[in-house]
XYZ file of C-alpha atoms in Angstrom:
610
model
C -6.194 92.572 -36.452
C -8.749 92.740 -39.335
C -7.296 94.880 -42.079
C -10.517 97.108 -42.914
C -13.619 98.167 -40.933
C -15.673 96.919 -43.725
C -14.321 93.635 -43.314
C -14.897 93.755 -39.422
C -18.475 94.684 -39.916
C -19.145 91.529 -42.268
C -17.252 89.351 -39.689
C -19.388 90.650 -36.754
C -22.624 89.989 -38.618
C -21.361 86.658 -40.135
C -20.047 85.288 -36.603
C -23.270 86.588 -35.030
C -25.691 84.860 -37.281
C -23.433 81.819 -37.521
C -23.590 81.466 -33.860
C -27.235 81.524 -33.968
C -27.234 78.720 -36.507
C -24.868 76.731 -34.517
C -26.818 76.886 -31.410
C -30.039 76.052 -33.321
C -28.319 73.046 -35.009
C -26.712 71.678 -31.892
C -29.457 72.615 -29.559
C -27.297 74.970 -27.476
C -28.155 78.272 -25.896
C -27.553 81.039 -28.521
C -26.339 83.618 -25.976
C -23.606 81.197 -24.652
C -22.390 80.494 -28.203
C -22.187 84.382 -29.147
C -20.531 84.902 -25.869
C -17.802 82.445 -26.400
C -17.554 83.699 -30.137
C -16.964 87.117 -29.201
C -14.424 86.420 -26.583
C -12.505 84.289 -28.953
C -12.316 86.681 -31.709
C -11.696 89.611 -29.444
C -9.597 89.560 -26.262
C -8.295 86.128 -26.740
C -7.088 86.101 -30.302
C -7.013 89.664 -30.885
C -8.528 89.802 -34.253
C -11.016 92.788 -33.739
C -11.774 95.278 -30.914
C -15.021 97.056 -32.051
C -14.750 99.732 -29.296
C -11.293 100.958 -30.479
C -12.144 100.403 -34.151
C -15.335 102.050 -34.305
C -14.315 104.908 -32.120
C -17.039 107.556 -31.427
C -19.540 105.570 -33.386
C -19.324 102.527 -31.119
C -21.751 103.749 -28.205
C -24.250 105.428 -30.453
C -24.662 102.057 -32.458
C -25.057 100.117 -29.409
C -27.572 102.425 -27.935
C -29.801 102.516 -30.974
C -29.609 98.762 -31.383
C -30.581 98.325 -27.763
C -33.494 100.847 -28.385
C -34.719 98.891 -31.364
C -34.430 95.529 -29.759
C -36.344 96.707 -26.560
C -38.963 98.336 -28.834
C -39.552 94.964 -30.860
C -39.886 93.105 -27.523
C -42.417 95.638 -25.946
C -44.126 95.533 -29.525
C -45.353 91.983 -28.145
C -46.753 93.108 -24.783
C -50.467 93.094 -25.398
C -52.563 93.593 -22.265
C -54.822 90.623 -23.327
C -51.691 88.368 -22.584
C -51.951 89.461 -18.771
C -55.328 87.725 -18.191
C -54.653 85.907 -14.842
C -51.119 87.242 -15.026
C -51.492 90.843 -14.216
C -50.837 90.493 -10.525
C -47.579 88.391 -10.516
C -46.167 90.582 -13.401
C -46.810 93.736 -11.517
C -45.597 92.649 -8.462
C -42.221 91.112 -9.840
C -41.894 94.438 -11.864
C -42.311 96.777 -8.834
C -42.056 95.133 -5.419
C -39.868 92.293 -6.663
C -37.407 94.887 -8.484
C -37.180 96.970 -5.474
C -36.332 94.062 -3.211
C -33.678 92.859 -5.907
C -32.205 96.411 -5.877
C -31.740 96.593 -2.026
C -30.431 93.084 -1.593
C -28.289 93.427 -4.677
C -26.862 96.795 -3.306
C -26.248 95.164 0.041
C -24.273 92.199 -1.517
C -22.428 94.568 -3.760
C -21.330 96.419 -0.714
C -20.321 93.664 1.684
C -19.133 90.862 -0.734
C -17.804 92.707 -3.775
C -16.306 95.531 -1.526
C -17.815 98.447 -3.385
C -18.601 101.689 -1.611
C -22.285 102.342 -0.799
C -22.426 104.943 -3.511
C -21.346 102.580 -6.328
C -23.143 99.608 -4.730
C -26.568 101.299 -4.790
C -25.959 102.487 -8.479
C -24.992 98.884 -9.888
C -27.554 97.285 -7.546
C -30.282 99.320 -9.379
C -28.843 98.160 -12.791
C -28.630 94.618 -12.084
C -32.330 94.047 -11.520
C -32.475 93.726 -15.512
C -32.837 90.640 -17.535
C -33.975 92.067 -20.827
C -35.323 90.678 -24.176
C -31.771 90.091 -25.557
C -31.193 87.235 -23.152
C -34.694 86.125 -22.315
C -36.194 85.639 -25.766
C -33.549 83.297 -26.990
C -33.928 81.270 -23.815
C -37.832 80.975 -24.441
C -37.339 79.944 -27.881
C -34.940 77.141 -26.769
C -36.780 75.785 -23.570
C -40.466 75.708 -24.940
C -41.928 76.731 -21.458
C -45.467 76.649 -20.665
C -47.299 79.719 -21.450
C -47.789 81.250 -17.756
C -43.985 80.975 -16.816
C -42.951 81.917 -20.342
C -45.211 85.237 -20.397
C -44.228 86.375 -16.792
C -40.321 86.074 -17.867
C -41.117 87.886 -21.069
C -43.025 90.838 -19.534
C -40.534 91.075 -16.618
C -37.576 91.080 -18.964
C -39.118 93.945 -21.143
C -40.576 96.138 -18.491
C -37.756 96.036 -16.069
C -35.146 96.805 -18.530
C -35.727 100.656 -18.520
C -36.787 100.522 -14.760
C -33.097 99.165 -13.976
C -31.559 101.764 -15.957
C -33.515 104.423 -14.394
C -33.087 103.154 -10.963
C -29.295 103.316 -11.666
C -29.494 107.002 -12.718
C -31.934 107.774 -9.728
C -29.392 106.209 -7.408
C -26.592 108.294 -8.695
C -28.721 111.575 -8.640
C -29.556 110.804 -4.951
C -26.052 110.208 -4.089
C -24.884 113.197 -5.941
C -27.330 115.343 -4.086
C -26.506 113.890 -0.695
C -22.709 114.144 -1.133
C -22.603 117.671 -2.655
C -21.142 120.408 -0.247
C -24.086 122.669 -1.481
C -27.066 120.294 -2.085
C -29.337 121.432 -4.958
C -32.540 119.246 -5.681
C -32.841 120.738 -9.103
C -30.999 117.767 -10.905
C -33.197 115.293 -8.761
C -36.314 117.095 -10.013
C -35.002 117.232 -13.486
C -34.565 113.530 -13.403
C -38.095 112.695 -12.233
C -39.437 115.255 -14.833
C -37.236 113.822 -17.548
C -38.526 110.213 -16.667
C -42.157 111.462 -16.698
C -41.607 113.128 -20.171
C -39.896 110.020 -21.653
C -43.059 107.953 -20.767
C -45.449 110.552 -22.174
C -43.262 111.183 -25.306
C -43.131 107.428 -25.914
C -46.910 107.240 -25.777
C -47.519 110.203 -27.984
C -45.039 108.754 -30.534
C -46.917 105.343 -30.440
C -50.453 106.909 -30.810
C -49.024 109.294 -33.497
C -47.720 106.704 -35.745
C -50.621 104.452 -35.065
C -52.948 107.183 -36.149
C -50.974 107.771 -39.450
C -51.294 103.979 -39.951
C -54.880 103.942 -39.512
C -55.809 106.718 -41.580
C -53.611 105.910 -44.518
C -51.159 108.711 -44.326
C -48.183 106.223 -44.558
C -48.331 103.937 -47.625
C -47.427 100.081 -47.003
C -43.983 100.349 -48.281
C -43.072 102.989 -46.005
C -44.402 101.745 -42.631
C -41.518 99.631 -41.635
C -39.012 102.343 -42.372
C -41.317 104.880 -40.619
C -41.701 102.895 -37.579
C -37.980 102.467 -37.120
C -37.287 106.253 -37.856
C -39.755 107.075 -35.076
C -38.122 104.558 -32.870
C -34.889 106.180 -33.073
C -36.363 109.609 -32.827
C -38.192 108.485 -29.867
C -35.171 107.051 -28.051
C -32.763 110.175 -29.006
C -35.032 112.861 -28.056
C -35.520 111.278 -24.535
C -32.105 110.217 -24.119
C -30.735 113.619 -24.819
C -32.744 115.279 -22.383
C -31.822 112.592 -19.616
C -29.402 109.799 -20.245
C -30.970 106.344 -20.056
C -34.641 107.697 -20.216
C -34.688 106.723 -23.906
C -35.226 102.997 -22.993
C -38.404 103.934 -20.989
C -39.654 106.043 -24.105
C -39.260 103.286 -26.618
C -40.647 100.685 -24.274
C -43.891 103.102 -23.701
C -44.150 103.455 -27.650
C -43.943 99.673 -28.217
C -46.738 98.882 -25.730
C -48.942 101.528 -27.054
C -48.730 100.380 -30.350
C -49.191 96.719 -29.340
C -52.504 97.608 -27.744
C -53.951 99.691 -30.586
C -55.210 96.769 -32.484
C -53.568 97.989 -35.853
C -53.244 95.151 -38.230
C -50.521 96.460 -40.112
C -48.315 96.577 -36.974
C -49.034 92.717 -36.592
C -48.025 92.281 -40.335
C -44.561 94.063 -39.469
C -43.939 91.979 -36.141
C -42.113 89.198 -37.875
C -39.994 91.469 -39.902
C -39.068 93.549 -36.807
C -38.342 90.278 -35.133
C -35.811 89.269 -37.673
C -34.135 92.547 -37.465
C -34.013 92.240 -33.684
C -32.413 88.710 -33.915
C -29.591 90.192 -36.457
C -28.969 93.253 -34.012
C -28.840 90.932 -31.055
C -26.371 88.658 -32.655
C -24.060 91.475 -33.880
C -24.186 93.542 -30.579
C -23.516 90.501 -28.458
C -20.351 89.856 -30.381
C -19.361 93.409 -30.463
C -19.687 93.718 -26.674
C -17.838 90.632 -25.738
C -15.059 91.211 -28.399
C -14.595 94.688 -27.053
C -13.622 93.397 -23.441
C -9.880 93.480 -22.186
C -8.180 90.209 -21.220
C -7.408 91.656 -17.755
C -11.188 92.247 -17.339
C -11.993 88.621 -18.248
C -9.412 87.318 -15.772
C -10.546 89.791 -13.058
C -13.971 88.096 -13.158
C -12.514 85.009 -11.447
C -11.441 86.815 -8.388
C -13.085 85.573 -5.254
C -15.100 88.840 -4.411
C -16.626 88.684 -7.877
C -17.399 85.013 -7.906
C -18.916 85.308 -4.384
C -21.002 88.129 -5.475
C -22.348 86.370 -8.500
C -23.161 83.217 -6.498
C -25.185 85.271 -3.995
C -27.020 87.268 -6.885
C -28.038 84.078 -8.317
C -28.837 81.802 -5.428
C -30.049 84.281 -2.789
C -31.042 87.662 -4.090
C -33.157 86.529 -7.203
C -34.864 83.906 -5.595
C -35.748 85.675 -2.428
C -37.011 88.830 -4.324
C -39.326 86.440 -6.578
C -40.710 84.383 -3.675
C -41.472 87.425 -1.546
C -43.070 89.712 -4.129
C -45.241 86.891 -5.591
C -46.808 85.894 -2.110
C -50.671 85.506 -2.701
C -50.548 85.902 -6.533
C -51.619 82.526 -7.384
C -48.123 81.155 -8.834
C -47.417 77.674 -8.050
C -44.246 76.581 -5.941
C -42.609 75.314 -9.397
C -43.458 78.393 -11.173
C -42.023 80.480 -8.521
C -38.841 78.308 -8.339
C -38.308 78.458 -12.031
C -38.854 82.206 -12.282
C -36.731 82.882 -9.257
C -33.750 80.905 -11.046
C -33.986 82.314 -14.515
C -32.519 85.894 -14.559
C -29.597 86.148 -17.093
C -28.259 89.528 -17.684
C -27.442 90.929 -21.167
C -26.717 93.819 -23.440
C -28.573 96.657 -21.240
C -26.431 95.627 -18.129
C -23.175 95.605 -20.232
C -23.779 99.044 -21.880
C -25.179 100.971 -19.035
C -22.509 99.735 -16.682
C -19.716 100.879 -18.820
C -21.445 104.381 -18.893
C -21.687 104.500 -15.109
C -18.230 103.313 -14.721
C -17.044 106.444 -16.491
C -19.184 108.785 -14.734
C -18.516 107.295 -11.222
C -14.741 107.379 -11.737
C -15.088 111.057 -12.886
C -17.025 111.746 -9.725
C -14.298 110.642 -7.400
C -15.256 106.972 -6.914
C -12.019 104.809 -7.641
C -13.778 101.329 -6.788
C -15.870 101.935 -9.935
C -12.946 100.534 -11.938
C -14.128 96.995 -11.229
C -17.755 97.570 -12.477
C -16.856 96.241 -16.026
C -15.422 93.178 -14.786
C -18.204 92.821 -12.156
C -20.961 93.113 -14.888
C -19.274 90.791 -17.499
C -18.967 88.209 -14.570
C -22.538 88.389 -13.699
C -23.509 88.293 -17.339
C -21.268 85.481 -18.356
C -21.942 83.247 -15.538
C -25.834 83.695 -15.455
C -26.044 83.442 -19.246
C -24.210 79.894 -19.081
C -25.915 78.683 -15.880
C -29.535 79.807 -17.006
C -28.950 78.871 -20.677
C -27.967 75.317 -20.020
C -30.362 74.648 -17.132
C -33.646 76.283 -18.180
C -34.709 73.249 -20.347
C -33.670 70.604 -17.801
C -34.940 72.597 -14.696
C -38.509 73.306 -16.814
C -38.877 69.227 -17.442
C -38.049 68.514 -13.831
C -40.594 71.060 -12.506
C -43.100 70.050 -15.315
C -43.202 73.349 -16.796
C -42.129 72.533 -20.301
C -44.116 71.165 -23.239
C -42.686 67.774 -23.476
C -43.210 65.098 -26.042
C -42.825 64.823 -29.723
C -43.341 67.938 -31.759
C -47.243 68.190 -32.300
C -49.300 68.819 -35.370
C -52.079 71.377 -35.424
C -54.674 70.603 -38.001
C -56.956 73.187 -39.349
C -60.263 71.801 -40.723
C -62.412 68.883 -39.352
C -63.605 66.255 -41.507
C -63.194 62.347 -41.577
C -59.804 62.332 -43.154
C -58.301 64.899 -40.819
C -59.933 63.023 -37.808
C -58.274 59.648 -38.896
C -54.923 61.438 -39.482
C -55.007 62.871 -36.061
C -55.923 59.512 -34.440
C -52.948 57.891 -36.289
C -50.642 60.698 -34.924
C -52.134 60.335 -31.303
C -51.296 56.521 -31.422
C -47.528 57.566 -31.711
C -47.690 59.928 -28.865
C -47.594 63.089 -31.245
C -49.668 65.986 -29.651
C -52.382 66.829 -31.982
C -55.398 69.241 -32.125
C -58.181 70.247 -34.605
C -59.232 73.584 -35.020
C -62.538 74.617 -36.921
C -64.914 77.413 -36.484
C -67.886 74.931 -37.072
C -69.410 73.115 -34.243
C -71.096 70.793 -36.782
C -67.950 69.960 -38.744
C -66.208 69.260 -35.209
C -68.760 66.607 -34.516
C -66.569 64.146 -36.249
C -63.607 64.909 -33.950
C -65.850 65.125 -30.786
C -67.350 61.522 -31.542
C -63.732 60.309 -32.268
C -62.449 61.770 -28.848
C -59.863 63.870 -30.860
C -58.597 66.994 -29.107
C -60.296 70.138 -30.660
C -60.601 73.957 -30.500
C -63.894 75.572 -31.529
C -62.806 79.121 -32.922
C -61.750 80.658 -36.102
C -58.045 80.017 -36.589
C -57.349 83.554 -37.736
C -59.150 85.285 -35.149
C -57.428 87.198 -32.488
C -59.238 85.054 -29.776
C -57.480 82.104 -31.025
C -54.130 83.858 -30.725
C -54.551 84.480 -27.015
C -56.427 81.457 -25.926
C -54.893 78.560 -27.928
C -51.739 77.288 -26.611
C -49.703 76.676 -29.850
C -46.369 75.870 -28.062
C -46.643 72.068 -28.319
C -47.253 72.212 -32.090
C -44.311 72.491 -34.705
C -46.267 71.578 -37.773
C -49.532 73.026 -39.080
C -51.671 71.463 -41.758
C -54.743 73.408 -43.421
C -57.093 70.953 -44.713
C -60.504 72.684 -45.188
C -62.656 72.380 -48.149
C -61.626 76.144 -49.125
C -58.409 76.347 -51.216
C -58.064 79.977 -50.528
C -58.435 79.818 -46.978
C -55.951 76.930 -46.676
C -53.426 79.259 -48.418
C -54.233 82.161 -46.182
C -53.851 80.053 -43.066
C -50.428 78.971 -44.255
C -49.347 82.159 -45.447
C -50.390 83.740 -42.123
C -48.431 81.031 -39.877
C -45.484 80.684 -42.168
C -43.289 82.986 -40.404
C -44.192 81.470 -36.939
C -43.767 77.898 -37.828
C -41.298 77.894 -40.656
C -41.752 77.304 -44.431
C -40.915 73.668 -44.310
C -43.573 72.991 -41.476
C -46.459 74.429 -43.031
C -48.685 72.374 -45.286
C -52.113 72.388 -47.210
C -54.022 69.880 -48.999
C -53.675 69.911 -52.765
C -55.643 72.750 -54.564
C -55.855 70.211 -57.487
C -58.887 70.255 -59.615
C -60.364 67.104 -61.151
C -61.931 68.681 -63.916
C -59.242 70.884 -65.232
C -56.413 68.481 -64.157
C -54.786 71.193 -62.390
C -55.766 74.339 -60.808
C -55.037 77.775 -62.276
C -55.827 79.599 -59.140
C -53.196 81.801 -57.440
C -53.685 79.854 -54.244
C -51.783 76.881 -55.559
C -48.694 79.033 -55.691
C -48.763 80.736 -52.403
C -48.833 79.617 -48.754
C -47.512 76.213 -47.552
C -46.431 73.171 -49.199
C -48.570 70.932 -50.872
C -49.381 67.868 -48.624
C -48.703 64.345 -49.928
C -49.250 64.284 -53.861
C -50.487 67.043 -56.098
C -53.061 64.829 -57.861
C -54.609 64.084 -54.508
C -56.884 66.613 -53.112
C -59.007 66.795 -49.748
C -62.064 65.376 -51.750
C -60.147 62.362 -52.701
C -58.774 61.658 -49.308
C -62.279 62.003 -47.789
C -63.652 59.539 -50.514
C -60.913 57.026 -49.793
C -61.928 57.073 -46.027
C -65.457 56.775 -46.882
C -64.619 53.743 -49.144
C -62.962 51.806 -46.454
C -59.260 52.938 -46.935
C -57.407 52.611 -43.724
C -54.006 54.069 -42.132
C -51.212 51.436 -41.792
C -47.793 51.515 -40.245
C -44.907 49.691 -41.962
C -41.257 49.665 -40.592
C -38.524 49.744 -43.106
C -35.720 47.222 -42.357
C -32.786 45.787 -44.157
C -34.835 42.632 -44.954
C -37.947 44.999 -46.199
C -36.558 47.910 -48.005
C -38.104 51.146 -48.944
C -37.938 50.051 -52.567
C -40.019 46.776 -51.844
C -42.441 48.812 -49.900
C -43.088 51.199 -52.785
C -43.313 48.140 -55.310
C -45.908 46.461 -53.382
C -48.299 49.561 -53.183
C -50.497 50.414 -56.148
C -51.527 54.010 -57.395
C -54.329 54.345 -54.993
C -51.921 54.277 -52.038
C -51.162 57.697 -50.586
C -47.958 58.038 -48.421
C -48.783 60.237 -45.564
C -45.716 60.645 -43.173
C -42.700 58.980 -41.868
C -41.745 58.528 -38.033
C -38.097 58.747 -37.609
C -36.474 56.452 -34.849
C -35.582 59.846 -33.002
C -39.483 60.549 -32.973
C -39.387 63.247 -35.499
C -42.109 63.469 -37.972
C -41.746 64.174 -41.687
C -44.953 64.530 -43.697
C -44.858 63.515 -47.472
C -45.116 66.537 -49.558
C -44.831 67.576 -53.353
C -42.024 69.933 -52.605
C -39.990 67.799 -50.321
C -38.165 64.569 -51.480
C -38.271 62.360 -48.348
C -36.124 59.147 -48.591
C -37.005 56.759 -45.648
C -33.934 54.707 -44.140
C -33.807 51.633 -42.027
C -35.903 52.008 -38.837
C -38.245 54.440 -40.216
C -42.065 53.781 -39.886
C -44.181 54.828 -42.873
C -47.662 55.656 -42.396
C -50.012 55.211 -45.543
C -53.628 55.168 -46.356
C -54.342 52.183 -48.508
C -57.221 50.083 -49.465
C -58.461 47.660 -46.650
C -59.170 44.525 -48.814
C -55.735 44.782 -50.774
C -53.861 45.191 -47.623
C -55.530 42.098 -46.117
C -54.712 40.103 -49.153
C -51.190 41.173 -49.421
C -50.954 40.304 -45.479
C -52.424 36.868 -46.093
C -50.178 36.161 -49.104
C -47.162 37.016 -47.103
C -48.068 34.923 -44.083
C -48.603 31.821 -46.559
C -45.217 32.449 -48.029
C -43.749 32.416 -44.667
């Protein structure tokens, strides 16, 4: 056992983020790595048992963390995303959820052997997927926008619905089995659910209004939002258990659709907090399991139940509910397969196991094992299969990581053409139709819109593009674009042309120090690159081998040559940058901008020597 609670907290966060890193480094599903890590340090090796060690604080910590995670997910649910997807999302979240509830309850009764009362409670809970498991899978698989948005919306909306269905089923059962039936509790549940939704909307509108009118300073906005989220969840949950999830979801959706810029500014910070909480909570939940529970999940009844839930209940509910919605067969097949269960299922099932046992249902003892079995098997099966299945169904963004170029001019068009030759997805974005003439005439993919506008965010599919290059004639705009998209693309994948000034030798502007890495060389700005293209410079590929080393290649080039990027044998692109020291190795292809005449002369000399 870990000697102190402080050391245990450190270990949970360290292993949670460490699991995320291992998953990223070796391209594995993060939720699988976290689940295995939690099992190893908990029931298998016995290092920690958070449920025992944290005592009475364990369940409140889990509940607040789930509320924040669900709020962060719902904060991304803008109704503008639903253009063309409103019908399938609505059907899946309502009719599909109802079908999954009924079929799941029947399966729990006839296959898992649960009583009707317990089966309908757990059947309602198991319709959930949730952002804790869906978001990591979407980041990993790079799905096309339609199926990705459907899975995201379903996961966030159905999470509170599943918890409420379980509570509703329990209240119905308590009402029907009571010696003296009293509908007061049932009416209280319905009233509490309505109150939770309205209270969440009120909290969202209230905090949004305070942001817009300046009643909250910038440095307090993030702390204020988190405080109101906890307030919103706690008030609703104290009135009726599990309605707090509905309340924070309503608050998040309300804020997401108010169009407040400061909310968008905080989104990446909240996403980082959410990733930290998901990592820690998943470790805590799996580490708190008992070894007997883990062994119990391999019983024939639980395995049979899990198989039917995965291969019959989920696909059938999706295919039936999406009839006439315009989804293709491949999209239905993918959405019908992907339904991993996560933190909400684990936390809520433990609550219902307790109250059902207290209510006189002894078969509720297996709920924890049943829930973990469904969570573990779905996380592994869907985590490892989503990428492969998406490619087979042509629903993933395939090919090499692409490059998005902001700014249309003769240099960016030539750069885009060279990238396209090696099958790198490219697109040029510019708000000037006149400047885009160069791209149009060259047949380069383009998008006519302001890169920083809200329209671009919802209409331009940025999924295929891993790199962003800002190459307009405005230094300030380039820095602004890079700063805006740095959280999305990553600091090492965002570039801008050099803000170098020929007159002063170097720029004293602040834009040289913020937003993005300087592309190529600091001394070569956009004007230089355009001049070189206009003066006949060409882009050439050269392969580095044992016979023709990188040192030889550099020695042959003069000062006018600009090294642009390297193509690794794996297909990865590495752009030359002032802040990155890139050293090519054998098998790498270097693309450079060089004088046409000098290149011809060198080629001729080499041919003559051979």
